[in-house]
Short mmCIF file of C-alpha atoms and ligand atoms in Angstrom, two decimals:
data_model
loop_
_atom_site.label_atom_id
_atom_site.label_comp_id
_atom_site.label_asym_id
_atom_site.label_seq_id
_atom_site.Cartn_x
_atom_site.Cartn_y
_atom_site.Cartn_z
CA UNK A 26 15.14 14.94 12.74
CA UNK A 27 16.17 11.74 11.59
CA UNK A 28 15.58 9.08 13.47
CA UNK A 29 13.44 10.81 16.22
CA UNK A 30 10.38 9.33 17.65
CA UNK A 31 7.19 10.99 17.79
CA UNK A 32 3.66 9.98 19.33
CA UNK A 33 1.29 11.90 17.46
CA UNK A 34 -1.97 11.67 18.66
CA UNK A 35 -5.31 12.87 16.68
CA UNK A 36 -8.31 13.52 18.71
CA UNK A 37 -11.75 14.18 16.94
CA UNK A 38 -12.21 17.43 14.77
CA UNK A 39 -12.52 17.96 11.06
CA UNK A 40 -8.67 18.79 10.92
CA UNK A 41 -7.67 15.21 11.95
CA UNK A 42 -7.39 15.09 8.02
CA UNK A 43 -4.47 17.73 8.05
CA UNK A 44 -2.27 15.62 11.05
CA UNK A 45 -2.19 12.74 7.84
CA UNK A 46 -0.15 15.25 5.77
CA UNK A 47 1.73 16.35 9.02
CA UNK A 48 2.54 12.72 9.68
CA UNK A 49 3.78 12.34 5.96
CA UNK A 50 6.23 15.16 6.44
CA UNK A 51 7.54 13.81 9.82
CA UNK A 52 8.47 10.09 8.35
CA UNK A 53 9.99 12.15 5.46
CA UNK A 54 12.02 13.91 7.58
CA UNK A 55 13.08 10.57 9.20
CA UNK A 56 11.34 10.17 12.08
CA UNK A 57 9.65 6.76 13.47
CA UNK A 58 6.27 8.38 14.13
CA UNK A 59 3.70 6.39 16.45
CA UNK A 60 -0.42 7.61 15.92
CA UNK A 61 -2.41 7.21 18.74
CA UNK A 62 -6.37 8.32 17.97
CA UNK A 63 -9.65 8.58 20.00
CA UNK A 64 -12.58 7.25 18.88
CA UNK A 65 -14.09 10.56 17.98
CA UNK A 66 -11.02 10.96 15.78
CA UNK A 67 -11.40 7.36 13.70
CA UNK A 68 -14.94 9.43 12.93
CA UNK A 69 -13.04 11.83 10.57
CA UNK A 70 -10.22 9.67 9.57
CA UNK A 71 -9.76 5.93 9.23
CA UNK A 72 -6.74 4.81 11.13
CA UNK A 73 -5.83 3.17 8.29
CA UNK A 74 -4.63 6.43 7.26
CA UNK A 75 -2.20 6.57 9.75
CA UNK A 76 -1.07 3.34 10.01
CA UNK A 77 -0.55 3.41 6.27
CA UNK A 78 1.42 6.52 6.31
CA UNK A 79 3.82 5.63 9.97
CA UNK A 80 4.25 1.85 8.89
CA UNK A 81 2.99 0.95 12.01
CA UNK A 82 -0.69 -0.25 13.30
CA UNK A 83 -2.76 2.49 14.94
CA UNK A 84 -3.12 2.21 19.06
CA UNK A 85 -6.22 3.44 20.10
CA UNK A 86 -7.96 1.37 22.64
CA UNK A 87 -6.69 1.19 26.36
CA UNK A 88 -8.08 -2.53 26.47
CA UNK A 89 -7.26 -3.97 23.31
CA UNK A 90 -7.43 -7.77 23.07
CA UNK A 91 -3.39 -8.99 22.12
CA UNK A 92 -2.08 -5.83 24.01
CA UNK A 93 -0.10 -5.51 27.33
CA UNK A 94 -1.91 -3.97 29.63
CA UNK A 95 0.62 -1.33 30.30
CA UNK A 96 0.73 -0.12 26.55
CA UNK A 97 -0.11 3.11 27.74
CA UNK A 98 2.98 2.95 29.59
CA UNK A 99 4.91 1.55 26.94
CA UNK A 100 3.85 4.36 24.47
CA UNK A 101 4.22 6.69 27.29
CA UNK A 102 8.46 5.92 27.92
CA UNK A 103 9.10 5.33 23.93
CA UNK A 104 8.80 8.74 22.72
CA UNK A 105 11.52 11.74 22.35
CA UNK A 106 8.26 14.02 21.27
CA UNK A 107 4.82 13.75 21.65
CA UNK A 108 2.02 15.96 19.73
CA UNK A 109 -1.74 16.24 19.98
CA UNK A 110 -2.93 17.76 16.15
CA UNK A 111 -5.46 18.36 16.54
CA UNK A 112 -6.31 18.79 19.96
CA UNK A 113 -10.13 20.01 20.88
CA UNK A 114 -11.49 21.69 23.55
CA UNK A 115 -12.86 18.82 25.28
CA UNK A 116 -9.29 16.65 25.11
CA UNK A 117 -7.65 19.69 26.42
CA UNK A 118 -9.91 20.00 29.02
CA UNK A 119 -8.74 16.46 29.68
CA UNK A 120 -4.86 17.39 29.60
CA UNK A 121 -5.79 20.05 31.44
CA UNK A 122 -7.62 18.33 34.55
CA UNK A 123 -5.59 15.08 34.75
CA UNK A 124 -8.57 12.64 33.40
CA UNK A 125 -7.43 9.49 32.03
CA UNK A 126 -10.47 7.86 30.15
CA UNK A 127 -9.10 6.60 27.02
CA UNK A 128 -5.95 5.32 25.48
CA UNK A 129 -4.48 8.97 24.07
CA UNK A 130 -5.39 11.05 27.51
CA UNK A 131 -4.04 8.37 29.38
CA UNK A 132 -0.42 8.18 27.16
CA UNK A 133 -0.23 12.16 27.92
CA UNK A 134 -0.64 11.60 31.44
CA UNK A 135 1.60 9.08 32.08
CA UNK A 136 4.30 10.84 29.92
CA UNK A 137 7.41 12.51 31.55
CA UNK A 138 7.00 16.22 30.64
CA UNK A 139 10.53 17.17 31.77
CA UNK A 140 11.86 14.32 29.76
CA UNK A 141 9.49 14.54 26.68
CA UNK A 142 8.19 17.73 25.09
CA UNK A 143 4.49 17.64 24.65
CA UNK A 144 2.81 19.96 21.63
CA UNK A 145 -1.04 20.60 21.51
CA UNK A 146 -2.36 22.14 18.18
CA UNK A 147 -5.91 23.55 19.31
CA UNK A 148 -8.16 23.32 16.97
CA UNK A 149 -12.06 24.57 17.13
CA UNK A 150 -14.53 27.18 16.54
CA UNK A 151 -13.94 30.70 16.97
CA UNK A 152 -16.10 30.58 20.27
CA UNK A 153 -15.49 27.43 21.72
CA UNK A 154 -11.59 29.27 21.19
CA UNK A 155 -12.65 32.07 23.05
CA UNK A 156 -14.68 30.50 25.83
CA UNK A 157 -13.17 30.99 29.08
CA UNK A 158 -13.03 27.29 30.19
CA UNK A 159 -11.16 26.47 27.19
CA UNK A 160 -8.67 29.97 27.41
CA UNK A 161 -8.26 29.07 31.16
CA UNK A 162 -7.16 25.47 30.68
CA UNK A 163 -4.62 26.69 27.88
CA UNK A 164 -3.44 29.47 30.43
CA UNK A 165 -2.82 26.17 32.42
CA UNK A 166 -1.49 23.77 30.25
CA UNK A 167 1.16 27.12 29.11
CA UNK A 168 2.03 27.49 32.85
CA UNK A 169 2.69 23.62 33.13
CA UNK A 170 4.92 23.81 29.87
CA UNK A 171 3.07 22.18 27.67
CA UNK A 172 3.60 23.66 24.09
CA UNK A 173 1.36 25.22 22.41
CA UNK A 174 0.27 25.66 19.01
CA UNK A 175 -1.39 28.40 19.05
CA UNK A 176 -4.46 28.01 16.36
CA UNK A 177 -4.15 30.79 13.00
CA UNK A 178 -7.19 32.92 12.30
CA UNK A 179 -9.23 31.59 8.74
CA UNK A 180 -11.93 30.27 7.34
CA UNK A 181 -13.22 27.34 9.74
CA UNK A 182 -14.51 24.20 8.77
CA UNK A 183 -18.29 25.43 10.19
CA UNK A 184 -18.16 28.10 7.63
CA UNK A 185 -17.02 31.24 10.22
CA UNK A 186 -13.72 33.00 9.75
CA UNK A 187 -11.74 33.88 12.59
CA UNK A 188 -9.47 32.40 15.32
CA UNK A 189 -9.69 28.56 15.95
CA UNK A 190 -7.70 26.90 12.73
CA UNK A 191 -5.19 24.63 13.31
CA UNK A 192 -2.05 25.42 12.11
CA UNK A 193 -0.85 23.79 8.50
CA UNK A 194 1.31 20.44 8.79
CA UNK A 195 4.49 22.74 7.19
CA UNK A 196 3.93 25.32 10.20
CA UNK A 197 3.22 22.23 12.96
CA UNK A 198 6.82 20.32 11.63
CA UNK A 199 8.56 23.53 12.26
CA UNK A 200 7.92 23.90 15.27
CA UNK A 201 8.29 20.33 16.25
CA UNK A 202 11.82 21.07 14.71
CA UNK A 203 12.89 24.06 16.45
CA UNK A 204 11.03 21.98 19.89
CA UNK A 205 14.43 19.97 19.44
CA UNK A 206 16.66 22.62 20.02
CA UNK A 207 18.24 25.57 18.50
CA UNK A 208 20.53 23.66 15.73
CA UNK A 209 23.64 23.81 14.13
CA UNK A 210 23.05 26.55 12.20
CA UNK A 211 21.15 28.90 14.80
CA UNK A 212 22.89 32.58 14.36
CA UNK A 213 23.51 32.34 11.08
CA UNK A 214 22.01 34.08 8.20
CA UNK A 215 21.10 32.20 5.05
CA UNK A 216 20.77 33.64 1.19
CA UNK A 217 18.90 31.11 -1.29
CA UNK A 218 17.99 32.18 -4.33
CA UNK A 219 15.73 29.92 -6.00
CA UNK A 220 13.58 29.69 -9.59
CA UNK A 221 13.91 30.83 -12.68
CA UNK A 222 13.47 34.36 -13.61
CA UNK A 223 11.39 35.70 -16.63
CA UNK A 224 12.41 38.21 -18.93
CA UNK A 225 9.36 39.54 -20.72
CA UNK A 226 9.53 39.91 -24.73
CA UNK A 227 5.79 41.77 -24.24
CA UNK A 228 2.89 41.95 -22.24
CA UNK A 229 2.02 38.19 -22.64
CA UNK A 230 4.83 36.73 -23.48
CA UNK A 231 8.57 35.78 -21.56
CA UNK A 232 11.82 33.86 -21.61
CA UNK A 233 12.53 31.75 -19.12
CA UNK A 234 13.76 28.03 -17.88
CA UNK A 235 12.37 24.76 -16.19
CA UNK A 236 13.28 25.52 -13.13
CA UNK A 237 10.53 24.75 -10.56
CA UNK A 238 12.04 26.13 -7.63
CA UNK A 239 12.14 22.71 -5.52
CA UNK A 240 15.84 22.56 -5.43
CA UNK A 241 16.20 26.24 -3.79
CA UNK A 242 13.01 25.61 -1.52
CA UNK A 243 14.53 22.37 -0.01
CA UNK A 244 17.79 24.15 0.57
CA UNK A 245 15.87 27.34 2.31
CA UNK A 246 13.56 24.91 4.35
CA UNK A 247 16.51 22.77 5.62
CA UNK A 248 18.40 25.57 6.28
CA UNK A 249 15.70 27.50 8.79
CA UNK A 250 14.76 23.78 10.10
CA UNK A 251 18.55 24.55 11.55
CA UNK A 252 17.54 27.48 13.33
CA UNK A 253 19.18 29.39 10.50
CA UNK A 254 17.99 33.20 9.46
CA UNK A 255 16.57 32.26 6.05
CA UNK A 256 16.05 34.95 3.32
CA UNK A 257 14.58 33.01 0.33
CA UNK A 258 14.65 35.38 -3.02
CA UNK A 259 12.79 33.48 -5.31
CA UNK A 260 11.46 33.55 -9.00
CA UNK A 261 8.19 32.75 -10.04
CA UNK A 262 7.36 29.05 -8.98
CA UNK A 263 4.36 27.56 -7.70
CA UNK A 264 5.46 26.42 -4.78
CA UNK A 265 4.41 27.84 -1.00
CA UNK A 266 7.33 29.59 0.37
CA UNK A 267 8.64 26.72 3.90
CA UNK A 268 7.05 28.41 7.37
CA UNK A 269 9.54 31.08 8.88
CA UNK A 270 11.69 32.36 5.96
CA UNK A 271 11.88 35.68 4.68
CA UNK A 272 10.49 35.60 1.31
CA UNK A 273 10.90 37.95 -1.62
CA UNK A 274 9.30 37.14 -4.59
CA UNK A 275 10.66 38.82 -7.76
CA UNK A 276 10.08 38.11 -11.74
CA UNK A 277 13.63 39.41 -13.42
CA UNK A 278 17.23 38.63 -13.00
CA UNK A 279 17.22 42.35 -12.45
CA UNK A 280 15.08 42.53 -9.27
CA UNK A 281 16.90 38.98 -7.88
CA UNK A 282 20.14 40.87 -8.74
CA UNK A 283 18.91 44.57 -6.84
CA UNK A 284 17.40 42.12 -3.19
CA UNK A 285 20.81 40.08 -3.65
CA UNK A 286 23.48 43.16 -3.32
CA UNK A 287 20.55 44.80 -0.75
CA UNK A 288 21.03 41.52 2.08
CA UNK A 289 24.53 40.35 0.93
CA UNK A 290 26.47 42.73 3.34
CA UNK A 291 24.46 41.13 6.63
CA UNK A 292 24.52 37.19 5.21
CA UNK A 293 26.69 34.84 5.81
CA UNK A 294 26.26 32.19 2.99
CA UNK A 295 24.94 32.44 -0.38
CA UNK A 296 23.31 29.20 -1.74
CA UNK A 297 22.49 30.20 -5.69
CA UNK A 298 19.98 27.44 -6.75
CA UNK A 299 18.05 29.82 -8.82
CA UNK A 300 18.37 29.59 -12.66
CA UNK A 301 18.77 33.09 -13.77
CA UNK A 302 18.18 34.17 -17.17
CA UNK A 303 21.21 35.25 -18.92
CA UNK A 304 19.87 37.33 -21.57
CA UNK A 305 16.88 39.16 -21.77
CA UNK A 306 15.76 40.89 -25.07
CA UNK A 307 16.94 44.30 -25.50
CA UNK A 308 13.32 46.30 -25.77
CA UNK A 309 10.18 44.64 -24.32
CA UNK A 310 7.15 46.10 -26.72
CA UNK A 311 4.43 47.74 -25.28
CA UNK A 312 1.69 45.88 -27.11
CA UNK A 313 1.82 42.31 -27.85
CA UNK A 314 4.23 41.41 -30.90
CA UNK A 315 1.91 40.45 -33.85
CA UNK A 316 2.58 37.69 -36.26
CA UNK A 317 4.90 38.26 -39.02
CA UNK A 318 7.12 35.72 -41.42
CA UNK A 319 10.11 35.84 -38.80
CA UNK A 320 10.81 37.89 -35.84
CA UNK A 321 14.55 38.68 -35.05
CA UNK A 322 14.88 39.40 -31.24
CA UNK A 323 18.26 41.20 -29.64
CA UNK A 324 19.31 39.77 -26.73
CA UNK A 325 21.03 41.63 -23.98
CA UNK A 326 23.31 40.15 -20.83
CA UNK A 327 21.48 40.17 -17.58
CA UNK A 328 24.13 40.90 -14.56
CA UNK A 329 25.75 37.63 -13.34
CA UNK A 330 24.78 37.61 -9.86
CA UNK A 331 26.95 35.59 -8.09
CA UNK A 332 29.86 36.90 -9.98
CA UNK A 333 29.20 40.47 -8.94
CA UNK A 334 28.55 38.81 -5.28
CA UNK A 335 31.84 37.13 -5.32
CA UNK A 336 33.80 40.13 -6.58
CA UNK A 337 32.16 42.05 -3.07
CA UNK A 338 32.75 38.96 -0.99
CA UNK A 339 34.09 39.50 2.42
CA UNK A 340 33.06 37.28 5.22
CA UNK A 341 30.44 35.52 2.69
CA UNK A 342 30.66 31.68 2.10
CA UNK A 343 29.48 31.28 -1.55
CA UNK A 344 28.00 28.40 -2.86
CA UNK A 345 27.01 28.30 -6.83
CA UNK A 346 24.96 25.51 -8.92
CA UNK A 347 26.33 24.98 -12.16
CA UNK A 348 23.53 23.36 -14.73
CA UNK A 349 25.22 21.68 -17.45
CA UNK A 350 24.79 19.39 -20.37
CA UNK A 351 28.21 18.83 -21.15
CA UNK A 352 31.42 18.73 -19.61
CA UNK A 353 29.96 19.32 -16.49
CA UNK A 354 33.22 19.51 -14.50
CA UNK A 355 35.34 21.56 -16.85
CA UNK A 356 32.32 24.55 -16.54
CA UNK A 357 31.57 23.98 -12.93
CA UNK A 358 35.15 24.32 -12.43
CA UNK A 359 35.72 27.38 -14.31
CA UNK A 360 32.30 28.96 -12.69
CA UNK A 361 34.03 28.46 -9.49
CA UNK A 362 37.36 30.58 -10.41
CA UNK A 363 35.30 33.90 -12.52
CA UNK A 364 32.53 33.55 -9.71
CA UNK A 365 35.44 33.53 -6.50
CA UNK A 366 33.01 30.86 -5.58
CA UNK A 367 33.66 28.40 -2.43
CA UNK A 368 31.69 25.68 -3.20
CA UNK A 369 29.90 24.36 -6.53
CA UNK A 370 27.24 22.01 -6.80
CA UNK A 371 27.46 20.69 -10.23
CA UNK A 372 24.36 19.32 -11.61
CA UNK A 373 24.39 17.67 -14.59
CA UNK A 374 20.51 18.29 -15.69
CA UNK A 375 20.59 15.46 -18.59
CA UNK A 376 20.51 12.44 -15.77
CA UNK A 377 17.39 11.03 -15.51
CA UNK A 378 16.07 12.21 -11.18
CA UNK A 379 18.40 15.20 -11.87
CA UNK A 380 18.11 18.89 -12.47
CA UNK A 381 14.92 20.62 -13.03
CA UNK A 382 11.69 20.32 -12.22
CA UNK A 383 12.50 16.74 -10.00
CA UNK A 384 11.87 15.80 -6.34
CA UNK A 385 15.36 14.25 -6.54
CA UNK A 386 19.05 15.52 -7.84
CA UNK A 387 22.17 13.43 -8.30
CA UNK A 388 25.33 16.10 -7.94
CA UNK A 389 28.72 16.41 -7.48
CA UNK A 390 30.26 18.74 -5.20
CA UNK A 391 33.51 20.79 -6.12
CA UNK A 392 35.41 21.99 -3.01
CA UNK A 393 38.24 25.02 -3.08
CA UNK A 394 40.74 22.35 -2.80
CA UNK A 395 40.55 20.44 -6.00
CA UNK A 396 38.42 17.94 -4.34
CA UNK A 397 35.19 16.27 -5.97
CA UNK A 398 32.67 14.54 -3.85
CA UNK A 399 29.95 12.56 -5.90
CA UNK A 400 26.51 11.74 -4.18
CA UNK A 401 24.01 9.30 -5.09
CA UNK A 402 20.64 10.29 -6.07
CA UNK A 403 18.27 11.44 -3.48
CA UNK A 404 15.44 13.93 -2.34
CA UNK A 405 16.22 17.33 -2.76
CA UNK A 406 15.24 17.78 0.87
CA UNK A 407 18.27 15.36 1.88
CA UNK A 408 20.66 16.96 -1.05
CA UNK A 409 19.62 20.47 1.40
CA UNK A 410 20.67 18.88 4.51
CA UNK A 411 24.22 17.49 3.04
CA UNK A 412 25.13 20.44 1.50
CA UNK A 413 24.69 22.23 4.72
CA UNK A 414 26.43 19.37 6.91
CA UNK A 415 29.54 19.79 4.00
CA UNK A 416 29.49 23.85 4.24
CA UNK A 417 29.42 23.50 7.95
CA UNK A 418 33.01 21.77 7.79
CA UNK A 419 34.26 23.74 4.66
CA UNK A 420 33.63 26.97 6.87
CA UNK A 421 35.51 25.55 9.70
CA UNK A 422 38.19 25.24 7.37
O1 PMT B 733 14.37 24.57 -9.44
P1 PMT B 733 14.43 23.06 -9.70
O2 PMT B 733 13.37 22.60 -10.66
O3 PMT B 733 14.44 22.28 -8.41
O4 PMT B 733 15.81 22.76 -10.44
C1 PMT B 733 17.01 22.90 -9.76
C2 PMT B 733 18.09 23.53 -10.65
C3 PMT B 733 18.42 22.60 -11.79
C4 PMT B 733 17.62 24.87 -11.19
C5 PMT B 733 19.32 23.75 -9.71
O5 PMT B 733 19.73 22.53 -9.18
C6 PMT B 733 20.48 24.38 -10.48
O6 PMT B 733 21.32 23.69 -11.06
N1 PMT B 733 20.55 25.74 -10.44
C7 PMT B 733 21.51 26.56 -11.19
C8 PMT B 733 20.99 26.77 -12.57
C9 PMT B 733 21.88 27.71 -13.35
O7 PMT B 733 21.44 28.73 -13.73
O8 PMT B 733 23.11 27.35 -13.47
P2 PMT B 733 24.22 28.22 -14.33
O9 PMT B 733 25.30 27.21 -14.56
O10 PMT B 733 23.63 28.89 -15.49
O11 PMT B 733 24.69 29.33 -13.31
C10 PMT B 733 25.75 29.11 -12.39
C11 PMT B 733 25.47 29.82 -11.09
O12 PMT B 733 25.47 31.25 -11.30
C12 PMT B 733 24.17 29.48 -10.47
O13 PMT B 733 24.35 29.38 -9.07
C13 PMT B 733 23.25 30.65 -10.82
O14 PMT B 733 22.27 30.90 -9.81
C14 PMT B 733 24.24 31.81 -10.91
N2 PMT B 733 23.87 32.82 -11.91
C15 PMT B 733 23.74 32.51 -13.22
C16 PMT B 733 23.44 33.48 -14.14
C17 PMT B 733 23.27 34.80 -13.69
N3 PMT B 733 22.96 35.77 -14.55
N4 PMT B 733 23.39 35.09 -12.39
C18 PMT B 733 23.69 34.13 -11.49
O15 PMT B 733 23.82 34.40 -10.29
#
């Protein structure tokens, strides 16, 4: 996505406020993203919004003092993607019958749709949805090959539940992704396991780690942004599972360990971000353990996934995380030999930006060879895509 250019253009309903977060995502991913509103839309949300978020002012009038008269034109041929979140019955109607009245209908009309994908995100009431002037002008936008969005079923901003919401910004930037093509990784079939797991002492209480998840997520989201299968096993976390993943929750080391061997014979790479408990305590009581003067607890070895993985490897590329606080290199390199491991990602958790619970991660990367690769701190979202880029070539051999 980097470096793609998008027109997104907001026209006036209440979820004009969920195109800001969409917008945030795209420039995130790397994109140069252009907002174009209607008037109707600056009624929900100030373009300062927008132009806050893209870095770049707001177009929204066709006769704008200090403008070319042929911006439309110029916004029109500048574009490798445009999208309409959200788009309303009446602006579709527009799209739909060729009318040109303002500065966003007229962009879409004067935009080459065999050169430049177009998304609309409908957005409306469950009626207005329905209505056959509206369904008939989708039919025909559909036919044309326009793309569309097609609104989720929920509650709706007049207080009705049914079909009519626009979809989330998450489930919009996938499917501007997968708009761009199939990518590199289309075919294959991802494992990320992600979290920590807990390993309950009693009905109320567990052990467990920092992990928030984050790290695995971005590595899950990255990968299915590359038309990868994704199947994300995850810990508890409070994070929202990325659009179009296969997503298996699970609590113990145990249950990660049971989904794990269940997918590994039909995967093709193993990414093991998750920070599984070790040990978990021998008996969990029944009731919750009362206070005493001390309380001795037993301890018991969870499986070690990824070694059992990488003693059943076959065609599997297997990549391992190795949290440390010392000596990072010496473990991550013996984690790679017991664990028949391909790659490691060695994190050294102590850094300040690194490890758990961050948006960012500095790592080094151990290859097969001996080699040692060391990257600069950066979004786990970016740490996702490099990883990938480096298996990519480490599969090729
Ligand atoms: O979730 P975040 O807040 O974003 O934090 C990210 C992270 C710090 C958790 C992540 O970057 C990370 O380093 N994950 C690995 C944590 C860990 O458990 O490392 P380890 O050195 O203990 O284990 C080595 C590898 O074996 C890991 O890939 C782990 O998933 C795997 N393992 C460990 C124990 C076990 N019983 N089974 C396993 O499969």
């Amino acid at each position: 996505m980097q470096g793609k250019k998008i027109i997104v253009g907001i026209s006036g309903g209440i979820a004009a406020y969920k195109s800001a977060e969409m917008v945030r995502l795209l420039v995130k991913e790397g994109c140069s993203v252009q907002a174009v509103m209607t008037a109707s839309a600056m009624s929900f949300v100030a373009p300062l919004t927008f132009s806050t978020l893209t870095g770049r002012p707001v177009y929204h009038d066709l006769f704008a003092e200090r403008q070319a008269s042929t911006v439309h034109i110029d916004l029109a041929r500048w574009p490798d993607l445009v999208i309409v979140a959200p788009a309303t019955a009446n602006f579709i109607a527009k799209v739909a019958h060729g009318l040109a009245d303002d500065l966003l209908s007229t962009v879409l009309l004067a935009v080459r749709l065999e050169e430049c994908p177009i998304i609309l995100a409908p957005a409306m009431n469950t009626a207005m949805f329905h209505n056959w002037a509206v369904k008939e002008n989708l039919a025909l936008l559909r036919r044309r090959g326009y793309i569309l969005a097609d609104p989720a079923s929920g509650e709706l901003a007049c207080g009705e539940v049914g079909e009519g919401r626009m979809l989330e910004p998450e489930q919009l930037l996938a499917l501007i992704v997968r708009t761009f093509g199939p990518g590199d990784y289309a075919g294959e079939t991802v494992l990320v396991t992600a979290g920590p797991t807990r390993e309950a002492l009693d009905p109320v209480r567990y052990l467990s780690n920092h992990s928030s998840g984050r790290m695995g997520y971005a590595l899950a989201r990255a990968a299915s942004q590359r038309g990868a299968r994704v199947i994300l096993i995850s810990g508890p976390t409070s994070l929202e599972p990325p659009p179009d993943v296969e997503f298996y929750p699970v609590t113990t080391a145990r249950e990660m360990f049971a989904l794990a061997l269940k997918f590994f014979p039909d995967v093709d790479i193993v990414i093991k971000a998750a920070a599984v408990a070790d040990y978990r305590p021998e008996l969990q009581a029944e009731q919750k353990i009362k206070k005493g003067e001390a309380l001795e607890l037993k301890l018991v070895r969870n499986p070690d996934i990824l070694e059992e993985l990488g003693k059943r490897k076959e065609k599997q590329f297997l990549v391992g995380f190795a949290a440390e606080t010392a000596e990072l290199l010496t473990h991550a390199r013996e984690k790679m030999e017991r664990k028949n491991l391909d790659l490691v990602v060695a994190n050294d958790v102590t850094r300040e930006g690194a490890g758990f619970n961050t948006e960012t991660n500095i790592v080094q990367l151990l290859y097969r060879d001996g080699g040692v690769e060391e990257f600069p701190l950066m979004s786990k979202l970016e740490l996702a895509h490099q990883l990938l880029d480096r298996i990519k070539v480490c599969r090729r051999g």
